[in-house]
XYZ file of N, CA, C and O in Angstrom:
864
model
N 76.710 -74.511 24.112
C 75.464 -76.216 23.129
C 74.717 -75.490 22.501
O 73.472 -73.779 22.064
N 74.674 -76.351 22.064
C 73.624 -75.832 20.015
C 72.682 -76.537 20.109
O 73.575 -77.736 19.676
N 72.383 -76.041 19.142
C 70.978 -77.778 18.549
C 70.968 -76.954 17.300
O 70.154 -75.200 17.090
N 69.985 -77.297 16.375
C 69.534 -77.675 14.894
C 67.823 -78.036 14.821
O 68.349 -79.465 15.211
N 67.255 -77.483 14.867
C 65.528 -77.809 14.539
C 65.152 -77.225 13.271
O 65.235 -76.351 12.677
N 64.822 -78.835 12.619
C 64.137 -77.897 11.385
C 62.458 -76.841 11.624
O 62.295 -76.842 13.079
N 61.690 -76.618 10.441
C 60.487 -75.818 10.401
C 59.817 -76.482 11.096
O 58.274 -76.234 11.437
N 59.312 -77.928 11.855
C 58.508 -78.114 12.230
C 58.892 -78.481 13.558
O 58.154 -79.132 14.567
N 59.786 -77.780 14.171
C 60.805 -78.176 16.047
C 61.337 -79.263 16.089
O 61.381 -79.738 17.365
N 62.031 -79.917 14.868
C 62.292 -81.401 15.608
C 63.751 -80.938 15.578
O 64.389 -80.527 14.799
N 64.460 -81.776 15.845
C 65.999 -81.822 16.141
C 66.704 -82.200 15.336
O 66.345 -84.085 15.015
N 66.786 -81.883 14.511
C 67.653 -82.070 13.286
C 69.260 -82.492 13.615
O 69.674 -83.607 13.332
N 69.965 -81.634 14.442
C 71.432 -81.781 15.555
C 71.949 -81.102 16.499
O 70.823 -80.062 16.567
N 72.519 -81.815 17.254
C 73.563 -81.311 18.563
C 74.996 -81.380 17.751
O 75.136 -82.547 18.046
N 75.483 -80.189 18.815
C 76.690 -79.864 18.749
C 77.184 -81.171 20.379
O 76.466 -81.272 20.927
N 78.627 -81.598 20.173
C 79.163 -82.167 21.982
C 78.496 -81.404 23.023
O 78.027 -82.255 24.075
N 78.440 -79.897 22.441
C 78.381 -79.375 23.902
C 77.058 -79.579 24.955
O 76.857 -79.210 26.196
N 75.815 -79.737 23.600
C 74.697 -80.204 24.455
C 74.840 -80.748 24.744
O 74.081 -81.572 25.696
N 74.811 -81.853 24.527
C 74.914 -83.644 24.760
C 75.763 -83.923 26.036
O 74.643 -84.380 27.510
N 76.494 -83.109 25.993
C 77.313 -83.184 27.616
C 76.476 -82.334 28.929
O 76.695 -82.888 30.024
N 76.122 -81.312 28.406
C 75.272 -80.012 29.078
C 73.989 -81.083 29.648
O 74.340 -81.121 31.299
N 73.177 -81.370 28.691
C 72.493 -82.349 28.961
C 72.201 -83.616 29.532
O 70.762 -84.216 29.508
N 72.951 -84.164 29.458
C 73.566 -85.628 29.730
C 72.262 -86.120 29.090
O 71.731 -87.427 29.368
N 71.950 -86.220 27.632
C 71.591 -86.997 27.257
C 72.456 -87.227 25.259
O 73.623 -87.390 25.295
N 71.901 -88.348 24.368
C 72.650 -88.710 23.524
C 72.032 -88.177 21.819
O 70.719 -88.222 22.597
N 72.618 -88.320 20.614
C 71.755 -88.159 19.939
C 69.961 -88.473 19.404
O 69.449 -88.589 18.615
N 70.495 -90.289 20.026
C 69.794 -90.869 19.761
C 68.517 -91.175 20.745
O 67.450 -91.223 20.177
N 68.840 -90.067 21.659
C 67.769 -89.762 22.737
C 67.235 -88.143 21.967
O 65.941 -87.934 22.839
N 67.757 -87.706 21.018
C 67.151 -85.942 20.938
C 66.300 -85.917 19.228
O 65.800 -85.880 18.910
N 67.472 -86.868 18.791
C 67.398 -86.677 17.267
C 65.808 -87.019 16.358
O 65.536 -87.944 16.613
N 65.363 -85.958 15.721
C 64.034 -86.879 14.697
C 63.009 -86.646 16.054
O 61.501 -86.632 16.133
N 62.871 -86.010 17.138
C 61.969 -85.574 18.290
C 61.883 -84.309 18.257
O 62.421 -83.055 18.534
N 60.829 -83.522 18.539
C 60.398 -82.093 18.908
C 61.063 -82.156 20.138
O 60.958 -82.242 21.059
N 61.500 -80.477 20.366
C 62.165 -79.973 21.171
C 61.192 -80.418 22.417
O 61.513 -80.309 22.870
N 59.818 -79.936 22.664
C 59.418 -80.237 23.634
C 58.790 -81.249 24.436
O 58.189 -80.991 25.272
N 59.574 -81.840 23.018
C 58.816 -83.196 23.944
C 59.418 -84.143 25.082
O 59.999 -84.876 24.793
N 60.584 -83.498 24.758
C 62.358 -83.589 25.302
C 62.456 -84.269 27.232
O 61.804 -83.358 27.409
N 63.247 -85.055 27.641
C 63.125 -85.678 28.634
C 61.473 -84.995 29.610
O 60.376 -86.045 28.616
N 60.574 -84.936 30.399
C 60.243 -84.890 31.155
C 59.376 -83.418 31.161
O 58.502 -83.086 32.058
N 58.993 -82.304 29.493
C 58.416 -81.707 29.339
C 59.156 -80.410 30.333
O 58.785 -79.267 30.137
N 60.406 -80.631 30.358
C 61.595 -79.647 30.953
C 61.603 -78.980 29.785
O 61.730 -77.428 30.125
N 61.567 -78.639 28.247
C 61.425 -77.573 27.433
C 60.651 -76.900 26.625
O 60.722 -76.524 26.316
N 59.055 -77.405 27.172
C 57.715 -76.823 27.448
C 57.757 -75.596 28.465
O 56.970 -75.684 28.876
N 58.544 -74.826 27.822
C 58.544 -73.731 27.776
C 57.795 -72.395 28.015
O 57.611 -71.957 26.271
N 56.329 -71.153 28.046
C 55.630 -70.792 27.063
C 56.943 -69.645 25.903
O 56.563 -69.792 25.581
N 58.298 -69.210 27.731
C 59.177 -68.417 26.600
C 59.589 -69.056 25.408
O 59.925 -67.770 24.305
N 59.981 -69.919 25.821
C 60.760 -70.577 24.417
C 59.361 -71.367 23.416
O 60.576 -70.632 22.014
N 58.915 -71.192 23.203
C 57.434 -71.160 22.416
C 57.697 -70.288 21.344
O 57.273 -70.200 20.586
N 57.222 -69.454 22.357
C 57.181 -67.567 21.604
C 58.424 -67.334 20.944
O 58.325 -66.619 19.960
N 59.684 -68.013 21.121
C 60.918 -67.786 20.713
C 61.104 -68.166 18.903
O 60.530 -67.048 18.368
N 61.052 -69.462 19.811
C 60.446 -70.407 17.926
C 58.957 -70.351 17.080
O 59.535 -69.785 16.036
N 58.754 -69.187 17.674
C 57.189 -69.506 16.633
C 56.854 -67.989 15.953
O 56.758 -68.362 15.043
N 57.710 -67.379 16.547
C 58.017 -65.651 16.310
C 58.619 -66.246 14.968
O 58.916 -65.219 14.449
N 60.082 -66.505 15.536
C 61.058 -66.531 14.902
C 61.012 -66.928 12.965
O 61.581 -66.491 11.678
N 59.758 -68.243 12.869
C 59.762 -68.359 11.785
C 59.491 -67.503 10.778
O 59.666 -67.315 10.086
N 58.189 -67.235 11.325
C 57.678 -66.088 9.881
C 57.323 -64.469 10.250
O 57.614 -64.333 9.142
N 58.210 -64.156 11.115
C 58.385 -62.973 12.050
C 59.849 -61.723 10.894
O 60.485 -60.724 11.208
N 60.990 -63.175 12.031
C 61.726 -62.402 11.944
C 63.032 -63.628 11.738
O 62.694 -65.024 11.626
N 64.357 -63.693 11.090
C 65.842 -64.185 10.713
C 66.518 -64.330 11.862
O 67.466 -65.123 12.400
N 66.250 -63.258 13.202
C 66.923 -63.948 14.647
C 65.984 -63.159 15.731
O 65.158 -62.095 15.387
N 66.648 -64.106 16.430
C 66.094 -63.382 18.533
C 67.199 -63.803 19.252
O 67.506 -64.706 18.822
N 67.254 -63.108 20.113
C 69.054 -63.010 20.914
C 68.050 -62.713 22.362
O 66.907 -61.410 22.717
N 68.562 -63.253 22.999
C 68.729 -62.722 24.788
C 67.434 -63.169 24.955
O 66.155 -62.330 26.090
N 66.590 -64.773 25.287
C 65.439 -64.872 25.772
C 66.151 -65.762 26.579
O 67.209 -66.626 26.980
N 64.807 -65.245 28.306
C 65.418 -65.583 29.265
C 64.543 -66.438 29.246
O 63.329 -66.351 29.585
N 64.277 -67.856 29.832
C 64.130 -68.689 30.347
C 64.373 -69.830 31.609
O 65.808 -70.019 31.837
N 63.544 -70.225 32.072
C 63.796 -70.481 33.589
C 63.635 -72.024 33.778
O 62.777 -72.193 32.832
N 64.904 -72.894 33.122
C 64.212 -75.193 32.982
C 64.420 -75.242 35.278
O 65.554 -74.833 35.434
N 64.344 -76.616 35.186
C 64.767 -77.361 36.008
C 64.685 -78.768 35.264
O 63.817 -79.546 34.757
N 66.092 -78.907 35.609
C 66.913 -80.268 35.097
C 66.876 -81.209 36.395
O 67.547 -80.636 37.210
N 66.798 -82.472 36.082
C 66.546 -83.828 37.312
C 68.081 -83.691 37.786
O 68.207 -84.040 38.673
N 69.165 -83.335 36.700
C 71.035 -83.578 37.492
C 71.440 -82.233 37.336
O 72.023 -82.297 37.717
N 70.624 -81.527 37.064
C 70.891 -79.814 36.710
C 70.730 -79.139 37.863
O 71.097 -78.019 38.988
N 69.076 -79.349 38.275
C 68.481 -78.539 39.144
C 68.397 -77.119 38.545
O 67.733 -77.540 37.537
N 67.948 -76.312 39.314
C 66.843 -74.961 38.558
C 68.495 -74.165 38.174
O 69.351 -74.141 38.053
N 67.836 -73.404 36.574
C 68.979 -73.784 35.830
C 67.851 -72.475 35.131
O 67.116 -72.328 34.716
N 69.005 -71.124 35.347
C 68.797 -69.831 33.908
C 68.646 -69.710 32.573
O 70.497 -70.244 33.165
N 68.292 -69.456 31.545
C 69.231 -70.066 30.297
C 69.102 -69.022 29.935
O 68.132 -67.968 29.616
N 69.787 -68.257 29.193
C 69.501 -67.449 27.616
C 69.502 -68.195 26.689
O 70.831 -68.646 26.270
N 68.900 -67.368 25.575
C 68.546 -68.670 24.252
C 68.588 -67.708 22.920
O 68.156 -66.184 23.075
N 69.170 -67.858 22.190
C 69.126 -66.927 21.017
C 68.681 -68.329 19.551
O 69.481 -68.900 20.159
N 68.246 -67.417 19.125
C 67.876 -68.343 17.315
C 68.218 -67.444 16.379
O 68.020 -66.403 16.549
N 68.653 -68.518 15.189
C 69.114 -67.890 13.779
C 68.454 -68.269 12.733
O 68.103 -69.712 12.845
N 67.636 -68.263 12.166
C 66.981 -69.063 11.472
C 67.788 -68.950 9.861
O 68.650 -67.590 9.610
N 67.796 -70.377 9.387
C 68.396 -70.550 8.119
C 67.574 -70.771 7.357
O 66.688 -71.517 7.258
N 68.388 -70.740 6.266
C 67.687 -70.096 4.672
C 67.895 -71.956 4.503
O 68.838 -72.858 4.841
N 66.186 -72.141 3.493
C 66.536 -72.818 2.676
C 67.693 -73.952 2.228
O 67.218 -72.585 0.953
N 68.227 -75.231 1.550
C 69.008 -75.683 0.571
C 67.939 -75.870 -0.635
O 66.691 -76.471 -0.162
N 68.685 -76.436 -1.083
C 67.915 -78.010 -3.189
C 67.120 -78.782 -2.163
O 67.018 -79.838 -2.436
N 68.098 -79.154 -0.502
C 67.825 -80.816 0.427
C 66.927 -80.470 0.807
O 67.199 -81.444 1.975
N 67.190 -79.373 1.842
C 66.445 -79.328 2.673
C 65.608 -77.896 3.510
O 65.744 -77.392 2.550
N 65.187 -77.886 3.453
C 64.001 -76.833 4.270
C 64.560 -76.035 5.008
O 65.280 -76.278 5.565
N 64.119 -74.902 5.493
C 64.680 -73.896 6.613
C 64.899 -74.510 7.885
O 63.915 -74.459 8.257
N 66.050 -74.390 8.474
C 66.129 -74.814 9.536
C 66.118 -73.123 11.209
O 65.896 -72.213 10.849
N 66.440 -73.629 12.459
C 67.094 -72.607 13.013
C 68.070 -73.143 14.451
O 67.454 -74.479 14.345
N 69.068 -72.773 14.140
C 70.232 -72.775 15.388
C 69.913 -72.002 16.356
O 69.491 -70.850 16.374
N 69.838 -72.489 17.904
C 68.990 -72.599 18.342
C 70.663 -73.030 19.470
O 70.939 -73.248 20.065
N 71.135 -71.595 20.147
C 72.245 -71.080 21.847
C 71.358 -70.874 22.512
O 70.738 -70.518 22.698
N 72.165 -71.795 23.093
C 71.731 -72.306 24.425
C 72.684 -71.677 25.708
O 73.392 -72.315 25.755
N 72.420 -70.299 26.221
C 73.922 -70.369 27.055
C 73.419 -70.424 28.303
O 71.913 -69.589 29.256
N 73.922 -71.157 29.574
C 73.953 -71.623 31.230
C 74.373 -70.057 31.976
O 75.685 -70.098 31.838
N 73.196 -68.955 31.877
C 73.327 -67.594 33.353
C 72.793 -68.185 34.408
O 73.298 -66.870 35.362
N 73.025 -69.075 35.121
C 72.781 -68.785 36.327
C 73.839 -68.385 37.335
O 72.933 -67.680 38.113
N 74.584 -68.432 37.097
C 75.991 -68.239 38.149
C 75.962 -66.446 38.605
O 76.169 -66.382 38.919
N 75.832 -65.724 36.693
C 76.112 -64.471 36.475
C 74.387 -64.072 37.381
O 74.400 -62.697 38.009
N 73.207 -64.989 37.720
C 71.838 -64.028 37.794
C 72.319 -63.961 39.422
O 71.493 -63.555 40.375
N 73.223 -65.055 40.145
C 72.882 -65.381 40.901
C 74.054 -64.485 41.642
O 73.496 -64.097 43.036
N 75.034 -64.095 41.043
C 75.947 -62.938 40.972
C 74.982 -61.399 40.893
O 75.210 -60.645 41.906
N 74.633 -61.334 39.935
C 73.543 -60.185 39.972
C 72.734 -59.801 41.428
O 72.507 -59.164 42.123
N 71.811 -60.925 41.464
C 70.996 -60.676 42.486
C 71.872 -60.628 44.444
O 71.316 -59.895 44.951
N 73.114 -60.864 44.516
C 74.033 -60.695 45.148
C 74.034 -59.984 45.584
O 74.502 -59.144 46.938
N 74.930 -59.149 44.107
C 75.151 -57.333 44.531
C 74.023 -57.075 44.934
O 74.015 -55.934 45.130
N 72.660 -57.013 44.057
C 71.478 -56.215 44.400
C 70.782 -56.145 45.601
O 70.862 -54.781 46.234
N 71.403 -57.525 46.319
C 71.193 -57.362 47.841
C 72.069 -56.314 48.621
O 72.192 -55.902 49.577
N 73.706 -56.966 48.150
C 74.362 -56.322 48.911
C 74.112 -54.569 49.280
O 74.546 -54.198 49.825
N 73.506 -54.013 47.180
C 73.840 -52.405 47.628
C 72.424 -52.540 48.789
O 72.280 -51.122 49.002
N 71.771 -53.321 48.648
C 70.207 -52.691 49.187
C 70.583 -51.814 50.449
O 70.128 -51.811 51.046
N 71.294 -53.159 50.907
C 71.883 -54.002 52.326
C 72.843 -52.510 52.897
O 73.052 -51.290 54.128
N 73.464 -52.436 51.932
C 74.295 -50.713 52.364
C 73.713 -49.356 51.923
O 74.047 -48.377 53.438
N 73.201 -49.574 51.044
C 72.330 -48.159 51.972
C 71.771 -47.972 52.573
O 71.164 -46.966 53.002
N 70.594 -49.002 53.509
C 70.081 -49.336 54.450
C 70.853 -48.537 55.595
O 70.336 -48.108 56.324
N 71.941 -49.632 55.629
C 73.073 -49.019 56.463
C 73.587 -48.290 56.770
O 73.564 -46.963 57.584
N 73.371 -47.359 55.351
C 73.841 -45.973 55.184
C 72.925 -44.696 55.461
O 73.155 -43.385 56.274
N 70.856 -45.121 55.443
C 70.094 -44.407 55.780
C 70.308 -44.417 57.081
O 69.805 -43.234 58.611
N 70.597 -45.695 58.212
C 70.449 -45.581 59.190
C 71.283 -45.648 60.227
O 71.063 -44.428 60.878
N 72.475 -44.426 59.641
C 73.561 -44.259 59.820
C 73.225 -42.127 59.640
O 73.760 -41.604 60.765
N 72.823 -42.343 58.381
C 72.751 -41.035 58.784
C 71.394 -41.074 59.804
O 71.509 -39.596 59.964
N 70.321 -41.332 60.304
C 69.943 -41.193 60.673
C 69.531 -40.900 62.207
O 69.769 -39.904 63.329
N 70.973 -42.105 62.637
C 72.217 -42.209 64.401
C 72.361 -40.779 64.132
O 71.753 -39.838 65.726
N 73.089 -39.947 62.789
C 73.984 -38.994 63.787
C 73.258 -37.573 63.464
O 72.676 -36.848 64.719
N 72.238 -37.600 62.784
C 70.860 -36.439 63.239
C 70.016 -36.279 64.265
O 69.688 -34.859 65.233
N 69.820 -37.771 65.072
C 69.056 -37.641 66.041
C 69.960 -37.112 67.003
O 69.642 -36.773 68.591
N 71.157 -38.477 67.160
C 72.245 -38.054 68.121
C 72.475 -36.274 68.514
O 73.395 -35.752 69.581
N 72.806 -35.819 67.196
C 72.864 -34.065 67.272
C 72.640 -33.312 67.954
O 72.662 -32.871 68.638
N 71.266 -33.458 67.390
C 69.914 -33.007 68.353
C 70.248 -33.530 69.771
O 69.736 -32.352 70.575
N 69.818 -34.306 70.140
C 70.433 -34.752 71.449
C 71.148 -34.219 72.156
O 70.832 -33.656 73.061
N 72.335 -33.710 71.492
C 73.144 -33.620 72.049
C 73.484 -32.221 72.287
O 74.074 -30.986 72.951
N 72.899 -31.185 70.931
C 72.608 -29.719 71.272
C 71.937 -29.336 72.604
O 72.449 -28.351 72.881
N 70.485 -29.303 73.274
C 70.300 -29.980 74.966
C 71.076 -29.379 75.460
O 70.847 -27.903 76.075
N 72.466 -30.119 75.694
C 72.635 -30.124 77.445
C 74.152 -29.505 76.699
O 74.296 -28.399 77.382
N 73.830 -28.850 75.918
C 75.276 -27.994 75.039
C 74.446 -26.520 75.103
O 75.260 -26.397 75.767
N 73.534 -26.475 74.753
C 72.997 -25.209 74.999
C 72.612 -24.874 76.513
O 72.768 -23.713 77.151
N 72.499 -25.562 77.054
C 71.668 -25.084 79.041
C 74.528 -25.069 79.525
O 74.085 -23.529 79.767
N 74.695 -25.481 78.514
C 76.057 -24.851 79.154
C 76.647 -24.029 78.585
O 77.175 -22.803 79.855
N 76.131 -23.700 77.461
C 76.436 -22.153 76.917
C 75.843 -21.135 77.988
O 76.834 -20.428 78.474
N 75.014 -21.261 78.015
C 73.874 -20.250 78.817
C 74.331 -20.709 80.673
O 74.279 -18.784 79.974
N 74.883 -21.273 80.636
C 75.409 -21.302 81.911
C 76.656 -20.548 82.328
O 76.617 -19.903 82.677
N 77.949 -21.093 80.928
C 78.925 -19.783 80.511
C 79.220 -18.413 80.180
O 80.002 -17.245 81.533
N 77.924 -18.477 79.471
C 77.169 -16.885 79.444
C 77.243 -16.183 80.534
O 77.395 -14.591 81.274
N 76.434 -16.697 81.754
C 75.465 -16.136 82.913
C 77.204 -16.099 84.572
O 77.137 -15.352 84.110
N 78.127 -16.837 84.105
C 79.294 -16.768 84.415
C 79.993 -15.572 83.776
O 80.950 -14.979 84.676
N 80.108 -15.532 82.950
C 80.410 -14.066 82.546
C 80.196 -13.264 83.099
O 80.932 -11.841 82.530
N 78.824 -12.710 83.005
C 78.710 -11.652 83.638
C 78.688 -11.486 85.181
O 78.599 -10.461 85.858
N 79.983 -12.506 85.295
C 79.465 -11.996 87.292
C 81.389 -11.923 87.443
O 82.529 -11.595 86.228
N 82.375 -10.620 88.505
C 83.469 -11.025 89.011
C 84.440 -12.406 88.732
O 84.027 -13.068 90.397
N 85.236 -12.708 88.072
C 86.570 -14.046 88.636
C 87.610 -13.453 88.501
O 87.795 -12.225 88.085
N 88.491 -14.442 89.207
C 90.105 -13.854 88.550
C 90.596 -13.863 87.371
O 89.481 -14.832 86.622
N 91.948 -13.139 86.835
C 92.298 -13.540 85.462
C 92.295 -15.516 85.713
O 91.676 -15.783 84.031
N 92.823 -16.158 86.543
C 92.549 -17.753 85.713
C 91.215 -18.170 85.488
O 90.702 -18.896 84.696
N 90.365 -17.705 85.596
C 89.008 -18.634 86.073
C 88.239 -17.573 84.947
O 87.736 -18.464 84.305
N 87.654 -16.424 83.975
C 88.237 -15.942 82.932
C 88.456 -16.204 82.144
O 88.089 -16.581 80.712
N 90.072 -16.550 82.058
C 90.735 -17.522 80.721
C 90.143 -18.946 81.223
O 89.834 -19.219 79.548
N 89.601 -19.726 81.579
C 89.072 -20.651 81.750
C 88.100 -20.731 81.092
O 87.178 -21.573 80.669
N 86.772 -19.683 81.926
C 84.689 -19.581 81.613
C 85.691 -19.505 80.102
O 84.625 -19.768 79.104
N 86.651 -18.508 79.355
C 86.783 -17.785 77.824
C 86.903 -19.382 77.250
O 86.632 -19.310 75.651
N 88.089 -20.402 77.649
C 88.021 -21.279 76.714
C 86.947 -22.434 76.905
O 87.072 -23.302 75.416
N 86.040 -21.963 78.012
C 85.168 -23.237 78.025
C 84.234 -22.696 77.168
O 83.165 -23.568 76.348
N 83.905 -21.952 76.762
C 82.775 -20.800 76.267
C 82.768 -21.032 74.639
O 82.026 -21.729 73.601
N 84.643 -20.429 74.147
C 84.813 -21.558 72.966
C 84.498 -23.088 72.872
O 84.555 -23.243 71.448
N 84.987 -23.718 73.948
C 84.810 -24.727 73.187
C 83.328 -25.750 73.230
O 83.159 -26.291 72.226
N 83.176 -24.766 73.985
C 81.423 -25.429 73.738
C 81.082 -24.568 72.492
O 79.847 -25.808 71.408
N 80.934 -23.199 71.894
C 81.428 -22.945 70.320
C 81.353 -24.416 69.115
O 80.584 -24.009 68.292
N 83.214 -24.711 69.944
C 83.220 -25.179 68.663
C 82.999 -26.755 68.341
O 82.678 -27.755 67.643
N 81.774 -27.087 69.684
C 81.127 -28.559 69.906
C 80.114 -27.681 68.750
O 79.283 -29.284 68.388
N 78.940 -26.736 68.849
C 78.125 -26.686 68.538
C 78.405 -26.998 66.951
O 76.743 -27.481 65.896
N 79.382 -26.504 66.663
C 80.168 -26.112 65.392
C 80.387 -27.820 64.588
O 79.632 -27.916 63.580
N 80.385 -28.399 65.636
C 80.545 -29.779 64.727
C 79.355 -30.454 64.765
O 79.138 -31.351 64.008
N 78.577 -30.247 65.837
C 77.029 -30.696 66.085
C 76.333 -30.227 64.418
O 75.983 -31.281 64.028
N 76.693 -29.037 63.992
C 75.975 -28.839 63.115
C 76.874 -29.154 61.807
O 75.923 -29.497 61.269
N 78.226 -29.700 61.407
C 78.973 -29.856 60.431
C 78.039 -31.347 59.932
O 77.826 -32.351 59.363
N 77.989 -31.838 61.621
C 77.255 -33.940 61.891
C 75.965 -33.742 60.920
O 75.549 -34.490 60.289
N 74.535 -32.157 61.264
C 73.816 -32.340 60.158
C 73.794 -32.381 59.210
O 72.892 -32.838 58.761
N 74.953 -31.261 58.348
C 75.068 -30.795 56.911
C 75.801 -32.774 56.407
O 75.266 -32.650 55.944
N 76.163 -33.286 57.241
C 76.789 -34.850 56.949
C 75.228 -35.659 56.613
O 75.224 -36.183 54.932
N 74.476 -35.676 57.586
C 73.249 -35.845 57.327
C 72.554 -35.027 56.512
O 71.778 -36.515 54.566
N 72.201 -33.947 55.361
C 71.780 -33.485 55.813
C 72.215 -34.284 53.656
O 71.654 -34.084 52.552
N 73.741 -34.551 53.702
C 74.447 -34.343 51.990
C 73.943 -35.617 51.768
O 73.231 -36.051 51.129
N 73.285 -36.644 52.686
C 72.924 -37.675 52.089
C 71.908 -38.038 51.822
O 71.429 -38.964 50.992
N 71.123 -36.885 51.907
C 69.763 -36.693 51.895
C 69.552 -36.025 50.995
O 68.661 -35.195 50.413
N 70.932 -35.903 50.093
C 71.175 -34.436 48.779
C 69.788 -33.271 49.357
O 69.474 -32.035 48.112
N 70.069 -33.166 50.686
C 69.968 -31.790 51.169
C 69.864 -30.755 51.569
O 70.031 -29.618 51.950
N 71.351 -30.697 51.857
C 72.379 -29.384 51.952
C 73.053 -28.182 50.785
O 72.080 -28.578 49.890
N 72.715 -27.755 51.756
C 72.676 -26.232 50.907
C 74.736 -25.681 50.819
O 74.672 -25.370 51.951
N 75.198 -24.939 50.269
C 76.492 -24.745 50.318
C 76.485 -23.048 49.861
O 75.849 -22.849 49.353
N 77.049 -22.726 50.831
C 77.537 -21.056 51.074
C 78.487 -20.231 51.448
O 78.853 -21.183 52.243
N 79.168 -19.625 51.488
C 80.504 -19.140 51.324
C 80.036 -18.028 52.890
O 79.283 -17.169 52.612
N 80.943 -17.577 53.442
C 81.138 -16.721 53.901
C 82.173 -15.918 54.663
O 83.673 -16.928 54.369
N 82.991 -15.106 55.111
C 84.294 -14.415 55.254
C 84.363 -14.980 56.157
O 83.986 -15.361 57.862
N 85.634 -15.773 56.884
C 86.436 -15.993 58.205
C 87.992 -14.944 57.994
O 88.216 -14.650 57.676
N 88.471 -15.458 59.987
C 89.126 -14.829 59.973
C 90.656 -15.891 60.538
O 90.303 -16.446 61.645
N 91.606 -15.710 59.382
C 92.506 -17.516 59.765
C 92.982 -17.901 60.619
O 92.963 -18.685 61.846
N 93.764 -16.614 60.919
C 94.458 -15.773 61.820
C 93.239 -16.320 63.911
O 94.205 -16.785 64.702
N 92.043 -16.040 63.357
C 91.107 -15.843 65.127
C 91.161 -17.640 64.889
O 91.417 -18.082 65.913
N 90.502 -17.936 64.116
C 90.602 -19.168 63.806
C 91.624 -20.369 64.884
O 91.394 -21.133 65.877
N 93.068 -20.091 64.049
C 94.269 -20.900 64.854
C 93.705 -20.379 65.696
O 94.333 -21.133 67.239
N 94.225 -18.496 65.932
C 94.121 -19.248 67.796
C 93.291 -19.437 68.641
O 93.600 -20.250 70.336
N 92.175 -19.571 68.620
C 90.921 -20.241 69.848
C 91.882 -21.806 69.366
O 91.356 -22.076 70.703
N 91.917 -22.344 68.658
C 92.350 -23.730 68.749
C 93.720 -23.845 69.452
O 93.752 -24.892 70.618
N 95.000 -23.447 69.600
C 95.700 -23.156 70.607
C 95.567 -23.215 72.236
O 96.037 -23.639 72.282
N 94.417 -22.036 72.101
C 93.604 -21.625 73.563
C 93.361 -23.166 73.943
O 93.583 -23.517 75.123
N 92.671 -23.751 72.750
C 91.675 -24.971 73.651
C 92.819 -25.726 73.948
O 92.631 -26.680 74.793
N 93.665 -26.506 73.296
C 95.033 -27.167 73.310
C 95.714 -26.752 74.568
O 96.774 -27.169 74.912
N 96.155 -25.855 74.568
C 97.451 -25.234 75.269
C 97.008 -26.171 76.976
O 97.998 -26.449 76.939
N 95.783 -26.180 77.929
C 95.985 -26.089 78.999
C 96.564 -28.155 78.890
O 97.717 -28.448 79.427
N 95.993 -28.831 77.844
C 96.420 -30.355 77.839
C 98.080 -29.821 77.476
O 99.677 -30.891 77.895
N 98.362 -29.314 76.852
C 100.084 -28.713 76.657
C 100.439 -28.567 77.832
O 102.008 -29.529 77.585
């Protein structure tokens, strides 16, 4: 929708899109001051600032956001832009006013903002849960490891010793997994510290095989 205003902000003319959008006709608008249209819906401080500033100070104004409430449209968000048109021999300078309905765009932006906020909150809660459950599991795991270490000091036959060693390695692996979960929480909180250390690949593979051997 477009309309042309004179230097007293009276409506000189408008395009068909304006009349269709706001359900008015030329006889209801032309020659009338913009702020007197309808039931005063156009009398907005932001719009007044836009139009009163453009005449003496500038030739154009862009992207003024104004909230309107029209009887047939309901609450709408509009983006307004204005251009000052130079005077001619037969007319004074005038203003070309462009009106863009951005209600759906603003609703989508608000939906995305809330969705992002909910996703961030869910991620934060997940990280807190992982950290809390990891700490909770460490306590019984420490008891299991301590018991196995005490058991390692007793006389056992070969099969019992093998089971004890597998249980110790499995408990150590679980503790490493818990540490990884805690590291994951630290990553989410931007508090993780990366470091390098040597390891024996053969030993790691053998440990994994020994853990899976009974099931196999």
